PDB file of C-alpha atoms in Angstrom:
ATOM      1  CA  UNK R   1       0.000   0.000   0.000  1.00  0.00           C
ATOM      2  CA  UNK R   2       1.276   3.437  -0.926  1.00  0.00           C
ATOM      3  CA  UNK R   3       1.170   6.348   1.508  1.00  0.00           C
ATOM      4  CA  UNK R   4       0.764  10.081   0.865  1.00  0.00           C
ATOM      5  CA  UNK R   5       2.137  12.302   3.616  1.00  0.00           C
ATOM      6  CA  UNK R   6       0.644  15.784   3.333  1.00  0.00           C
ATOM      7  CA  UNK R   7       2.785  18.469   4.933  1.00  0.00           C
ATOM      8  CA  UNK R   8       1.597  21.874   6.144  1.00  0.00           C
ATOM      9  CA  UNK R   9       4.829  23.860   6.233  1.00  0.00           C
ATOM     10  CA  UNK R  10       5.883  27.401   7.065  1.00  0.00           C
ATOM     11  CA  UNK R  11       8.899  29.463   8.086  1.00  0.00           C
ATOM     12  CA  UNK R  12      12.465  29.794   6.872  1.00  0.00           C
ATOM     13  CA  UNK R  13      13.718  26.519   8.370  1.00  0.00           C
ATOM     14  CA  UNK R  14      12.881  23.092   7.041  1.00  0.00           C
ATOM     15  CA  UNK R  15      15.647  20.880   8.459  1.00  0.00           C
ATOM     16  CA  UNK R  16      13.243  19.012  10.769  1.00  0.00           C
ATOM     17  CA  UNK R  17      11.045  18.141   7.774  1.00  0.00           C
ATOM     18  CA  UNK R  18      14.108  17.010   5.842  1.00  0.00           C
ATOM     19  CA  UNK R  19      14.956  14.589   8.648  1.00  0.00           C
ATOM     20  CA  UNK R  20      11.376  13.306   8.588  1.00  0.00           C
ATOM     21  CA  UNK R  21      11.766  12.632   4.866  1.00  0.00           C
ATOM     22  CA  UNK R  22      15.103  10.907   5.491  1.00  0.00           C
ATOM     23  CA  UNK R  23      13.537   8.582   8.066  1.00  0.00           C
ATOM     24  CA  UNK R  24      10.534   7.640   5.911  1.00  0.00           C
ATOM     25  CA  UNK R  25      12.275   7.767   2.528  1.00  0.00           C
ATOM     26  CA  UNK R  26      10.711   4.856   0.650  1.00  0.00           C
ATOM     27  CA  UNK R  27       9.284   4.032  -2.770  1.00  0.00           C
ATOM     28  CA  UNK R  28       5.861   3.502  -1.141  1.00  0.00           C
ATOM     29  CA  UNK R  29       5.834   6.805   0.781  1.00  0.00           C
ATOM     30  CA  UNK R  30       5.449  10.148  -1.017  1.00  0.00           C
ATOM     31  CA  UNK R  31       5.395  13.688   0.366  1.00  0.00           C
ATOM     32  CA  UNK R  32       2.979  16.427  -0.724  1.00  0.00           C
ATOM     33  CA  UNK R  33       4.211  19.819   0.452  1.00  0.00           C
ATOM     34  CA  UNK R  34       2.189  22.970   0.993  1.00  0.00           C
ATOM     35  CA  UNK R  35       4.553  25.706   2.125  1.00  0.00           C
ATOM     36  CA  UNK R  36       3.079  28.994   3.290  1.00  0.00           C
ATOM     37  CA  UNK R  37       3.489  31.453   0.420  1.00  0.00           C
ATOM     38  CA  UNK R  38       4.773  34.106   2.822  1.00  0.00           C
ATOM     39  CA  UNK R  39       8.064  32.159   3.038  1.00  0.00           C
ATOM     40  CA  UNK R  40      10.592  30.890   0.490  1.00  0.00           C
ATOM     41  CA  UNK R  41       9.912  27.427  -0.911  1.00  0.00           C
ATOM     42  CA  UNK R  42      12.246  24.878   0.767  1.00  0.00           C
ATOM     43  CA  UNK R  43      14.636  22.685  -1.193  1.00  0.00           C
ATOM     44  CA  UNK R  44      13.923  19.153  -0.038  1.00  0.00           C
ATOM     45  CA  UNK R  45      15.365  15.926  -1.372  1.00  0.00           C
ATOM     46  CA  UNK R  46      14.922  12.163  -1.142  1.00  0.00           C
ATOM     47  CA  UNK R  47      16.338   8.990  -2.626  1.00  0.00           C
ATOM     48  CA  UNK R  48      13.130   7.013  -3.079  1.00  0.00           C
ATOM     49  CA  UNK R  49      10.077   9.065  -2.079  1.00  0.00           C
ATOM     50  CA  UNK R  50       8.475  11.476  -4.506  1.00  0.00           C
ATOM     51  CA  UNK R  51       8.311  15.064  -3.276  1.00  0.00           C
ATOM     52  CA  UNK R  52       5.425  17.021  -4.783  1.00  0.00           C
ATOM     53  CA  UNK R  53       5.140  20.762  -4.195  1.00  0.00           C
ATOM     54  CA  UNK R  54       1.549  21.921  -4.575  1.00  0.00           C
ATOM     55  CA  UNK R  55       0.303  25.446  -5.477  1.00  0.00           C
ATOM     56  CA  UNK R  56       0.690  27.728  -2.469  1.00  0.00           C
ATOM     57  CA  UNK R  57      -1.446  30.251  -0.640  1.00  0.00           C
ATOM     58  CA  UNK R  58      -0.666  32.601   2.227  1.00  0.00           C
ATOM     59  CA  UNK R  59      -1.784  30.998   5.484  1.00  0.00           C
ATOM     60  CA  UNK R  60      -2.585  32.769   8.717  1.00  0.00           C
ATOM     61  CA  UNK R  61      -2.958  30.951  12.009  1.00  0.00           C
ATOM     62  CA  UNK R  62      -6.491  30.061  13.215  1.00  0.00           C
ATOM     63  CA  UNK R  63      -8.134  31.295   9.990  1.00  0.00           C
ATOM     64  CA  UNK R  64     -10.025  29.348   7.343  1.00  0.00           C
ATOM     65  CA  UNK R  65      -6.930  29.573   5.133  1.00  0.00           C
ATOM     66  CA  UNK R  66      -5.437  26.706   7.156  1.00  0.00           C
ATOM     67  CA  UNK R  67      -8.394  24.592   6.107  1.00  0.00           C
ATOM     68  CA  UNK R  68      -8.076  25.832   2.530  1.00  0.00           C
ATOM     69  CA  UNK R  69      -4.433  24.722   2.388  1.00  0.00           C
ATOM     70  CA  UNK R  70      -5.438  21.305   3.719  1.00  0.00           C
ATOM     71  CA  UNK R  71      -8.079  20.987   1.000  1.00  0.00           C
ATOM     72  CA  UNK R  72      -5.452  21.867  -1.629  1.00  0.00           C
ATOM     73  CA  UNK R  73      -3.270  19.059  -0.277  1.00  0.00           C
ATOM     74  CA  UNK R  74      -6.082  16.496  -0.340  1.00  0.00           C
ATOM     75  CA  UNK R  75      -7.106  17.484  -3.866  1.00  0.00           C
ATOM     76  CA  UNK R  76      -3.522  17.140  -5.019  1.00  0.00           C
ATOM     77  CA  UNK R  77      -3.301  13.601  -3.600  1.00  0.00           C
ATOM     78  CA  UNK R  78      -6.588  12.608  -5.261  1.00  0.00           C
ATOM     79  CA  UNK R  79      -5.501  14.064  -8.615  1.00  0.00           C
ATOM     80  CA  UNK R  80      -2.207  12.171  -8.402  1.00  0.00           C
ATOM     81  CA  UNK R  81      -4.131   9.067  -7.390  1.00  0.00           C
ATOM     82  CA  UNK R  82      -5.216   8.579 -11.011  1.00  0.00           C
ATOM     83  CA  UNK R  83      -1.720   7.367 -11.817  1.00  0.00           C
ATOM     84  CA  UNK R  84      -0.447   6.249  -8.410  1.00  0.00           C
ATOM     85  CA  UNK R  85      -2.948   4.424  -6.224  1.00  0.00           C
ATOM     86  CA  UNK R  86      -2.469   5.771  -2.708  1.00  0.00           C
ATOM     87  CA  UNK R  87      -4.073   3.718   0.002  1.00  0.00           C
ATOM     88  CA  UNK R  88      -3.450   6.012   2.964  1.00  0.00           C
ATOM     89  CA  UNK R  89      -3.081   9.734   3.734  1.00  0.00           C
ATOM     90  CA  UNK R  90      -1.404  11.428   6.688  1.00  0.00           C
ATOM     91  CA  UNK R  91      -1.542  15.140   7.537  1.00  0.00           C
ATOM     92  CA  UNK R  92       1.452  16.494   9.446  1.00  0.00           C
ATOM     93  CA  UNK R  93       3.180  19.777  10.199  1.00  0.00           C
ATOM     94  CA  UNK R  94       6.708  20.545   9.076  1.00  0.00           C
ATOM     95  CA  UNK R  95       7.591  20.440  12.784  1.00  0.00           C
ATOM     96  CA  UNK R  96       6.367  16.876  13.295  1.00  0.00           C
ATOM     97  CA  UNK R  97       8.734  13.900  13.372  1.00  0.00           C
ATOM     98  CA  UNK R  98       8.049  10.174  12.869  1.00  0.00           C
ATOM     99  CA  UNK R  99       7.884   7.793  15.799  1.00  0.00           C
ATOM    100  CA  UNK R 100       7.946   4.801  13.457  1.00  0.00           C
ATOM    101  CA  UNK R 101      10.651   3.557  11.145  1.00  0.00           C
ATOM    102  CA  UNK R 102       9.497   3.150   7.556  1.00  0.00           C
ATOM    103  CA  UNK R 103       8.976  -0.626   7.673  1.00  0.00           C
ATOM    104  CA  UNK R 104       6.895  -0.470  10.848  1.00  0.00           C
ATOM    105  CA  UNK R 105       5.032   2.533   9.405  1.00  0.00           C
ATOM    106  CA  UNK R 106       4.063   0.686   6.225  1.00  0.00           C
ATOM    107  CA  UNK R 107       2.882  -2.385   8.129  1.00  0.00           C
ATOM    108  CA  UNK R 108       1.027  -0.535  10.885  1.00  0.00           C
ATOM    109  CA  UNK R 109      -1.680   1.146   8.796  1.00  0.00           C
ATOM    110  CA  UNK R 110      -4.250  -1.267   7.388  1.00  0.00           C
ATOM    111  CA  UNK R 111      -6.697  -0.816   4.542  1.00  0.00           C
ATOM    112  CA  UNK R 112      -9.948   0.738   5.748  1.00  0.00           C
ATOM    113  CA  UNK R 113      -8.559   1.947   9.085  1.00  0.00           C
ATOM    114  CA  UNK R 114      -8.584   5.530  10.371  1.00  0.00           C
ATOM    115  CA  UNK R 115      -6.940   7.627  13.079  1.00  0.00           C
ATOM    116  CA  UNK R 116      -8.918  10.812  13.626  1.00  0.00           C
ATOM    117  CA  UNK R 117      -9.190  12.562  16.984  1.00  0.00           C
ATOM    118  CA  UNK R 118     -12.480  13.828  18.431  1.00  0.00           C
ATOM    119  CA  UNK R 119     -13.470  15.870  21.475  1.00  0.00           C
ATOM    120  CA  UNK R 120     -16.072  14.289  23.732  1.00  0.00           C
ATOM    121  CA  UNK R 121     -18.271  17.384  23.329  1.00  0.00           C
ATOM    122  CA  UNK R 122     -18.170  21.086  22.444  1.00  0.00           C
ATOM    123  CA  UNK R 123     -18.376  23.667  25.196  1.00  0.00           C
ATOM    124  CA  UNK R 124     -19.806  27.131  24.470  1.00  0.00           C
ATOM    125  CA  UNK R 125     -16.377  28.643  23.839  1.00  0.00           C
ATOM    126  CA  UNK R 126     -15.587  26.137  21.080  1.00  0.00           C
ATOM    127  CA  UNK R 127     -19.084  26.289  19.584  1.00  0.00           C
ATOM    128  CA  UNK R 128     -18.818  30.058  19.089  1.00  0.00           C
ATOM    129  CA  UNK R 129     -15.802  29.557  16.811  1.00  0.00           C
ATOM    130  CA  UNK R 130     -18.118  27.960  14.247  1.00  0.00           C
ATOM    131  CA  UNK R 131     -21.401  29.600  15.200  1.00  0.00           C
ATOM    132  CA  UNK R 132     -20.277  33.191  14.662  1.00  0.00           C
ATOM    133  CA  UNK R 133     -18.978  35.077  11.642  1.00  0.00           C
ATOM    134  CA  UNK R 134     -15.259  36.032  11.914  1.00  0.00           C
ATOM    135  CA  UNK R 135     -13.815  37.785   8.810  1.00  0.00           C
ATOM    136  CA  UNK R 136     -10.219  37.406  10.014  1.00  0.00           C
ATOM    137  CA  UNK R 137      -8.409  35.555   7.223  1.00  0.00           C
ATOM    138  CA  UNK R 138      -6.248  38.553   6.304  1.00  0.00           C
ATOM    139  CA  UNK R 139      -5.264  39.456   9.870  1.00  0.00           C
ATOM    140  CA  UNK R 140      -2.475  38.156  12.059  1.00  0.00           C
ATOM    141  CA  UNK R 141      -4.348  37.252  15.244  1.00  0.00           C
ATOM    142  CA  UNK R 142      -1.754  34.988  16.871  1.00  0.00           C
ATOM    143  CA  UNK R 143      -0.607  36.097  20.316  1.00  0.00           C
ATOM    144  CA  UNK R 144      -1.023  39.832  19.805  1.00  0.00           C
ATOM    145  CA  UNK R 145      -3.238  42.622  21.104  1.00  0.00           C
ATOM    146  CA  UNK R 146      -4.721  43.384  17.677  1.00  0.00           C
ATOM    147  CA  UNK R 147      -5.929  39.822  17.322  1.00  0.00           C
ATOM    148  CA  UNK R 148      -7.416  39.825  20.803  1.00  0.00           C
ATOM    149  CA  UNK R 149      -9.315  43.068  20.140  1.00  0.00           C
ATOM    150  CA  UNK R 150     -10.598  41.884  16.746  1.00  0.00           C
ATOM    151  CA  UNK R 151     -11.941  38.618  18.140  1.00  0.00           C
ATOM    152  CA  UNK R 152     -13.664  40.406  21.043  1.00  0.00           C
ATOM    153  CA  UNK R 153     -15.157  42.980  18.651  1.00  0.00           C
ATOM    154  CA  UNK R 154     -16.485  40.408  16.172  1.00  0.00           C
ATOM    155  CA  UNK R 155     -17.861  38.275  19.018  1.00  0.00           C
ATOM    156  CA  UNK R 156     -19.759  41.276  20.383  1.00  0.00           C
ATOM    157  CA  UNK R 157     -21.175  42.160  16.952  1.00  0.00           C
ATOM    158  CA  UNK R 158     -22.312  38.565  16.414  1.00  0.00           C
ATOM    159  CA  UNK R 159     -24.123  38.623  19.746  1.00  0.00           C
ATOM    160  CA  UNK R 160     -25.809  41.943  18.953  1.00  0.00           C
ATOM    161  CA  UNK R 161     -27.100  40.666  15.594  1.00  0.00           C
ATOM    162  CA  UNK R 162     -27.967  37.179  16.947  1.00  0.00           C
ATOM    163  CA  UNK R 163     -25.798  35.341  14.432  1.00  0.00           C
ATOM    164  CA  UNK R 164     -26.037  31.551  14.457  1.00  0.00           C
ATOM    165  CA  UNK R 165     -24.487  29.973  11.374  1.00  0.00           C
ATOM    166  CA  UNK R 166     -24.659  26.286  12.234  1.00  0.00           C
ATOM    167  CA  UNK R 167     -26.534  23.817  14.419  1.00  0.00           C
ATOM    168  CA  UNK R 168     -24.476  22.697  17.407  1.00  0.00           C
ATOM    169  CA  UNK R 169     -25.371  19.047  16.806  1.00  0.00           C
ATOM    170  CA  UNK R 170     -23.961  19.177  13.276  1.00  0.00           C
ATOM    171  CA  UNK R 171     -20.327  19.861  14.183  1.00  0.00           C
ATOM    172  CA  UNK R 172     -17.477  17.971  15.806  1.00  0.00           C
ATOM    173  CA  UNK R 173     -13.976  19.014  16.828  1.00  0.00           C
ATOM    174  CA  UNK R 174     -10.547  17.504  17.473  1.00  0.00           C
ATOM    175  CA  UNK R 175      -6.863  17.950  16.673  1.00  0.00           C
ATOM    176  CA  UNK R 176      -6.317  18.718  12.999  1.00  0.00           C
ATOM    177  CA  UNK R 177      -3.684  16.013  12.314  1.00  0.00           C
ATOM    178  CA  UNK R 178      -4.823  12.592  11.147  1.00  0.00           C
ATOM    179  CA  UNK R 179      -4.045   9.345   9.310  1.00  0.00           C
ATOM    180  CA  UNK R 180      -6.868   8.020   7.112  1.00  0.00           C
ATOM    181  CA  UNK R 181      -7.591   5.443   4.449  1.00  0.00           C
ATOM    182  CA  UNK R 182      -7.836   7.233   1.084  1.00  0.00           C
ATOM    183  CA  UNK R 183     -11.570   6.448   0.839  1.00  0.00           C
ATOM    184  CA  UNK R 184     -12.252   8.888   3.693  1.00  0.00           C
ATOM    185  CA  UNK R 185     -10.287  11.635   1.946  1.00  0.00           C
ATOM    186  CA  UNK R 186     -12.315  11.067  -1.210  1.00  0.00           C
ATOM    187  CA  UNK R 187     -15.541  11.143   0.803  1.00  0.00           C
ATOM    188  CA  UNK R 188     -14.662  14.511   2.362  1.00  0.00           C
ATOM    189  CA  UNK R 189     -13.721  16.006  -1.010  1.00  0.00           C
ATOM    190  CA  UNK R 190     -17.036  14.911  -2.564  1.00  0.00           C
ATOM    191  CA  UNK R 191     -18.971  16.782   0.125  1.00  0.00           C
ATOM    192  CA  UNK R 192     -17.437  20.093  -0.954  1.00  0.00           C
ATOM    193  CA  UNK R 193     -18.661  21.825   2.218  1.00  0.00           C
ATOM    194  CA  UNK R 194     -15.928  24.403   2.744  1.00  0.00           C
ATOM    195  CA  UNK R 195     -18.480  27.238   2.786  1.00  0.00           C
ATOM    196  CA  UNK R 196     -19.667  26.452   6.320  1.00  0.00           C
ATOM    197  CA  UNK R 197     -16.067  26.691   7.565  1.00  0.00           C
ATOM    198  CA  UNK R 198     -15.310  30.054   5.941  1.00  0.00           C
ATOM    199  CA  UNK R 199     -14.871  33.039   8.258  1.00  0.00           C
ATOM    200  CA  UNK R 200     -14.642  30.938  11.402  1.00  0.00           C
ATOM    201  CA  UNK R 201     -11.910  30.458  14.011  1.00  0.00           C
ATOM    202  CA  UNK R 202      -9.680  27.351  13.879  1.00  0.00           C
ATOM    203  CA  UNK R 203     -11.873  25.692  11.272  1.00  0.00           C
ATOM    204  CA  UNK R 204      -9.104  23.158  10.603  1.00  0.00           C
ATOM    205  CA  UNK R 205      -9.929  21.622  14.006  1.00  0.00           C
ATOM    206  CA  UNK R 206     -13.564  21.129  12.946  1.00  0.00           C
ATOM    207  CA  UNK R 207     -13.301  20.331   9.246  1.00  0.00           C
ATOM    208  CA  UNK R 208     -12.434  16.615   9.136  1.00  0.00           C
ATOM    209  CA  UNK R 209     -14.296  15.742  12.339  1.00  0.00           C
ATOM    210  CA  UNK R 210     -17.505  17.381  11.095  1.00  0.00           C
ATOM    211  CA  UNK R 211     -17.158  15.897   7.621  1.00  0.00           C
ATOM    212  CA  UNK R 212     -16.519  12.425   9.069  1.00  0.00           C
ATOM    213  CA  UNK R 213     -18.563  12.639  12.264  1.00  0.00           C
ATOM    214  CA  UNK R 214     -19.756   9.073  11.709  1.00  0.00           C
ATOM    215  CA  UNK R 215     -16.264   7.918  12.746  1.00  0.00           C
ATOM    216  CA  UNK R 216     -16.529   9.374  16.244  1.00  0.00           C
ATOM    217  CA  UNK R 217     -16.084   6.563  18.792  1.00  0.00           C
ATOM    218  CA  UNK R 218     -19.257   5.855  20.737  1.00  0.00           C
ATOM    219  CA  UNK R 219     -17.448   6.117  24.069  1.00  0.00           C
ATOM    220  CA  UNK R 220     -16.418   9.691  23.159  1.00  0.00           C
ATOM    221  CA  UNK R 221     -19.992  10.996  23.216  1.00  0.00           C
ATOM    222  CA  UNK R 222     -20.219  11.416  26.991  1.00  0.00           C
ATOM    223  CA  UNK R 223     -19.946  14.889  28.488  1.00  0.00           C
ATOM    224  CA  UNK R 224     -17.158  15.342  31.019  1.00  0.00           C
ATOM    225  CA  UNK R 225     -17.430  18.894  32.308  1.00  0.00           C
ATOM    226  CA  UNK R 226     -14.606  18.419  34.755  1.00  0.00           C
ATOM    227  CA  UNK R 227     -12.073  17.568  32.063  1.00  0.00           C
ATOM    228  CA  UNK R 228      -9.866  20.420  30.873  1.00  0.00           C
ATOM    229  CA  UNK R 229      -9.159  21.507  27.301  1.00  0.00           C
ATOM    230  CA  UNK R 230      -5.632  20.204  27.836  1.00  0.00           C
ATOM    231  CA  UNK R 231      -7.108  16.790  28.518  1.00  0.00           C
ATOM    232  CA  UNK R 232      -9.336  16.919  25.436  1.00  0.00           C
ATOM    233  CA  UNK R 233      -6.539  18.004  23.123  1.00  0.00           C
ATOM    234  CA  UNK R 234      -4.118  15.359  24.428  1.00  0.00           C
ATOM    235  CA  UNK R 235      -6.698  12.544  24.286  1.00  0.00           C
ATOM    236  CA  UNK R 236      -7.787  13.653  20.824  1.00  0.00           C
ATOM    237  CA  UNK R 237      -4.157  13.449  19.709  1.00  0.00           C
ATOM    238  CA  UNK R 238      -3.942   9.838  20.881  1.00  0.00           C
ATOM    239  CA  UNK R 239      -6.950   8.939  18.726  1.00  0.00           C
ATOM    240  CA  UNK R 240      -5.156  10.426  15.712  1.00  0.00           C
ATOM    241  CA  UNK R 241      -1.997   8.362  16.371  1.00  0.00           C
ATOM    242  CA  UNK R 242      -0.071  11.502  17.360  1.00  0.00           C
ATOM    243  CA  UNK R 243       2.163  11.961  20.406  1.00  0.00           C
ATOM    244  CA  UNK R 244       1.291  15.531  21.425  1.00  0.00           C
ATOM    245  CA  UNK R 245       1.425  16.905  24.958  1.00  0.00           C
ATOM    246  CA  UNK R 246      -0.803  19.865  25.815  1.00  0.00           C
ATOM    247  CA  UNK R 247      -0.191  19.588  29.552  1.00  0.00           C
ATOM    248  CA  UNK R 248       3.351  20.957  29.379  1.00  0.00           C
ATOM    249  CA  UNK R 249       2.783  23.416  26.512  1.00  0.00           C
ATOM    250  CA  UNK R 250       0.388  24.567  23.760  1.00  0.00           C
ATOM    251  CA  UNK R 251       1.616  22.103  22.635  1.00  0.00           C
ATOM    252  CA  UNK R 252       4.868  21.134  24.335  1.00  0.00           C
ATOM    253  CA  UNK R 253       8.041  21.394  22.219  1.00  0.00           C
ATOM    254  CA  UNK R 254      10.164  18.236  22.455  1.00  0.00           C
ATOM    255  CA  UNK R 255      13.927  18.780  22.704  1.00  0.00           C
ATOM    256  CA  UNK R 256      17.112  16.740  23.168  1.00  0.00           C
ATOM    257  CA  UNK R 257      16.284  16.407  26.857  1.00  0.00           C
ATOM    258  CA  UNK R 258      13.201  14.372  25.886  1.00  0.00           C
ATOM    259  CA  UNK R 259      14.991  11.725  23.829  1.00  0.00           C
ATOM    260  CA  UNK R 260      14.430   8.937  26.361  1.00  0.00           C
ATOM    261  CA  UNK R 261      10.715   9.728  26.513  1.00  0.00           C
ATOM    262  CA  UNK R 262      10.417   9.703  22.721  1.00  0.00           C
ATOM    263  CA  UNK R 263      12.460   6.504  22.394  1.00  0.00           C
ATOM    264  CA  UNK R 264       9.966   4.692  24.613  1.00  0.00           C
ATOM    265  CA  UNK R 265       7.301   5.399  21.993  1.00  0.00           C
ATOM    266  CA  UNK R 266       9.184   4.363  18.848  1.00  0.00           C
ATOM    267  CA  UNK R 267       7.306   1.744  16.824  1.00  0.00           C
ATOM    268  CA  UNK R 268       4.282   1.804  19.098  1.00  0.00           C
ATOM    269  CA  UNK R 269       0.823   3.304  18.463  1.00  0.00           C
ATOM    270  CA  UNK R 270       2.070   6.795  17.605  1.00  0.00           C
ATOM    271  CA  UNK R 271       2.956   7.613  14.004  1.00  0.00           C
ATOM    272  CA  UNK R 272       4.289  11.136  14.651  1.00  0.00           C
ATOM    273  CA  UNK R 273       5.339  13.394  17.514  1.00  0.00           C
ATOM    274  CA  UNK R 274       4.669  17.124  17.677  1.00  0.00           C
ATOM    275  CA  UNK R 275       6.348  19.685  18.074  1.00  0.00           C
ATOM    276  CA  UNK R 276      10.070  19.590  17.325  1.00  0.00           C
ATOM    277  CA  UNK R 277      12.284  22.499  16.275  1.00  0.00           C
ATOM    278  CA  UNK R 278      15.712  20.849  16.625  1.00  0.00           C
ATOM    279  CA  UNK R 279      16.744  18.554  13.752  1.00  0.00           C
ATOM    280  CA  UNK R 280      19.126  16.711  16.067  1.00  0.00           C
ATOM    281  CA  UNK R 281      16.121  15.218  17.880  1.00  0.00           C
ATOM    282  CA  UNK R 282      15.001  12.988  14.966  1.00  0.00           C
ATOM    283  CA  UNK R 283      18.638  12.416  14.001  1.00  0.00           C
ATOM    284  CA  UNK R 284      19.540  11.027  17.404  1.00  0.00           C
ATOM    285  CA  UNK R 285      16.206   9.302  17.814  1.00  0.00           C
ATOM    286  CA  UNK R 286      16.624   7.163  14.719  1.00  0.00           C
ATOM    287  CA  UNK R 287      20.393   6.841  14.493  1.00  0.00           C
ATOM    288  CA  UNK R 288      20.063   3.055  14.946  1.00  0.00           C
ATOM    289  CA  UNK R 289      17.041   2.654  12.680  1.00  0.00           C
ATOM    290  CA  UNK R 290      18.146   4.241   9.406  1.00  0.00           C
TER     291      UNK R 290
END
């Protein structure tokens, strides 16, 4: 079975992604790269994997443009699927690293399986991200006063005009990284429902879960008011076969001091770990596996 790894990339550094490619470099594993148009296109290489650069857009954090870039990646895989039959798709960030060597990786994912994280339920704060109208796609709202003011202003205006764009029971949420059989990617693309995710906040954390809500585990439908968002994000990551820790960060950035912890999870149930900024982490982690 052939795998398509779809990469959401940004920034001026790409050495961590290059190490990811080195680890998974295989004739049955290809990489589709969307690199934020605000930054120079990286020069990546491989010996066996195909590296496909897709048309780029400018992406701003927590806007619908993140979802748009993801859709571009999925469309690119499907269009390439006419010639090369991919069986599985994985969405990662350029700051994710594998926790599986390529042989284990290829054998782990079975036809028809899926790894998609869900929240147990949506609280009011999360629901408002989809319920209200937020025309923010051209603003930088990440960790700055301008972003904070804009969100508060738009929230107030939505309340004044009684905006309610979507039924609460129609949407689901979880971490935006996943590993899915290609049939689920094709199903999402046929729905062509991007319009309901436009002008919302963090729509990439709702898009796949809402489109594939039928995959939500039955034991995830209970409401646990006493669980924190950190709990929900971390548990959702486990469902998506991702090793992500929201208790120690938003999320936590793994470094050389965490090598022993990461080694304990090599070739287990986690396909990728997030986040990593130091290329020496994957280098040291897999120095006996490559």
